[in-house]
Coordinates of C-alpha atoms in Angstrom, one line a residue:
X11 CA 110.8 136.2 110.3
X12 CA 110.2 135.6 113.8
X13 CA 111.8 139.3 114.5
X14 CA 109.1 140.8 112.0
X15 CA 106.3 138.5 113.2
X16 CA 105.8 137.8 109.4
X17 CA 102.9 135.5 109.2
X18 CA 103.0 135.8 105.7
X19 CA 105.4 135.8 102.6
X20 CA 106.4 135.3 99.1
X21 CA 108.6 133.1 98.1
X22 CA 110.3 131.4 94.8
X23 CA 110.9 127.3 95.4
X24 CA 114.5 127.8 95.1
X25 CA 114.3 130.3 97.9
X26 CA 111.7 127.4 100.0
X27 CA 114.5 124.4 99.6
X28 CA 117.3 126.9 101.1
X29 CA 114.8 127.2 104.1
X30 CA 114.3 124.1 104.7
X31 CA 117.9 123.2 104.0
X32 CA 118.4 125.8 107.2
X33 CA 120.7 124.2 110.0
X34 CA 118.4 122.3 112.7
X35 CA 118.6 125.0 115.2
X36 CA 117.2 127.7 112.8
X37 CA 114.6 125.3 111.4
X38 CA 113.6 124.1 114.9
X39 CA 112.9 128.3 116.2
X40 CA 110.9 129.0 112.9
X41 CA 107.7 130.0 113.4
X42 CA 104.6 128.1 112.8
X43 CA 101.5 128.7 110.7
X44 CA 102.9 131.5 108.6
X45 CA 101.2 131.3 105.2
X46 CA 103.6 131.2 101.9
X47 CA 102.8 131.7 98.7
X48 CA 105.2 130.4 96.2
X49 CA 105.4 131.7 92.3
X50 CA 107.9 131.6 89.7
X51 CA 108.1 127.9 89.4
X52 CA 105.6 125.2 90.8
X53 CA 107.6 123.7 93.7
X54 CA 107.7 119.8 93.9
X55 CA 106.1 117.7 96.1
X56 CA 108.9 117.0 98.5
X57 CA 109.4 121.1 98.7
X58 CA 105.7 121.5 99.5
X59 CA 106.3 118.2 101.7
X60 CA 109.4 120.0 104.0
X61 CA 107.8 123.2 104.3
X62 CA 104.5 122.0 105.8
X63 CA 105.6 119.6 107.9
X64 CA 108.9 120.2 108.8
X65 CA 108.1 123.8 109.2
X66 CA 104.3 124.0 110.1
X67 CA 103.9 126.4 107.3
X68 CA 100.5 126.4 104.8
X69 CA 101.9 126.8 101.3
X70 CA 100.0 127.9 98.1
X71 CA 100.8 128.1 94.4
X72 CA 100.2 130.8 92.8
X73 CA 100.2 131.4 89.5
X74 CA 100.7 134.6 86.7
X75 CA 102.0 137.8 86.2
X76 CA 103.3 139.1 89.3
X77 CA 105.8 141.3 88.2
X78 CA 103.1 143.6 86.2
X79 CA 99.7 142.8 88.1
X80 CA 98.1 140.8 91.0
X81 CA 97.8 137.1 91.8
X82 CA 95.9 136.0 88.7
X83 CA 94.6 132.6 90.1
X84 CA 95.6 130.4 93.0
X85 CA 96.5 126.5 93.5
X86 CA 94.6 126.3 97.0
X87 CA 93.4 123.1 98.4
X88 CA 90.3 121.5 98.5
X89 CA 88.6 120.3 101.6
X90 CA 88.5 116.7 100.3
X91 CA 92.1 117.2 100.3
X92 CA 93.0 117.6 104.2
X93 CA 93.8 114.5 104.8
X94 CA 96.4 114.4 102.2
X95 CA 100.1 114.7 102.2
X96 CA 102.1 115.3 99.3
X97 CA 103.5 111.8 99.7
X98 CA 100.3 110.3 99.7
X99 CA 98.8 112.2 96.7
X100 CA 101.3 110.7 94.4
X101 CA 100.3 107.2 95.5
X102 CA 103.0 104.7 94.3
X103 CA 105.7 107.0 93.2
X104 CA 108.6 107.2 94.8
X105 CA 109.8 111.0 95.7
X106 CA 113.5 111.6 96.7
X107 CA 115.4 114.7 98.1
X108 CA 118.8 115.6 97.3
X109 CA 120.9 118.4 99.5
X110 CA 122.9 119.9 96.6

C-alpha cells in the first residue's frame, strides 16, 4: 500500500482481520487515513474497532451486487456518531477478539 500510495481500497472482513493480524512492524509503517470499503460480509465491531484505530483507517460498509454493478447503498456514519467507537456503541456488551 504504502509503495502504491493507495489511499483507497476494497476489502472483504476476512482479508481486514489478516491486516490487522500483520506483525507490529508492518502494522506500525501502514499508512494512515486510507479509506476502505468492506463488502461481502458486514465486519464486526472489533474488526471495524482494529482497523480504525489501530490502523488510522476510515472504514465503510458497503452493501450489494458488486460483482455485476456498482455500490448499491452505503453504511456511512452519521455526524451524531463521531464521537463513537465501536466499543461504545454496543454499550454493555462485552466484545472479544480471538487470533485464530
Amino acid at each position: 500500500m504504502k509503495q502504491e500510495s493507495a489511499t483507497m481500497f476494497c476489502a472483504a472482513p476476512t482479508v481486514l482481520i489478516g491486516m490487522t493480524n500483520a506483525p507490529e512492524d508492518v502494522r506500525r509503517d501502514a499508512p494512515r487515513g486510507v479509506r476502505v470499503l468492506a463488502a461481502g460480509a458486514p465486519p464486526a465491531a472489533a474488526t471495524i474497532e482494529r482497523v480504525e484505530v489501530e490502523l488510522g483507517w476510515d472504514l465503510t460498509q458497503v452493501y450489494g451486487m458488486t460483482e455485476t454493478s456498482p455500490f448499491i447503498s452505503i453504511c456511512e456514519p452519521r455526524a451524531e456518531h463521531a464521537s463513537m467507537t465501536p466499543s461504545s456503541a454496543l454499550g454493555s456488551k462485552r466484545v472479544r477478539a480471538w487470533n485464530c
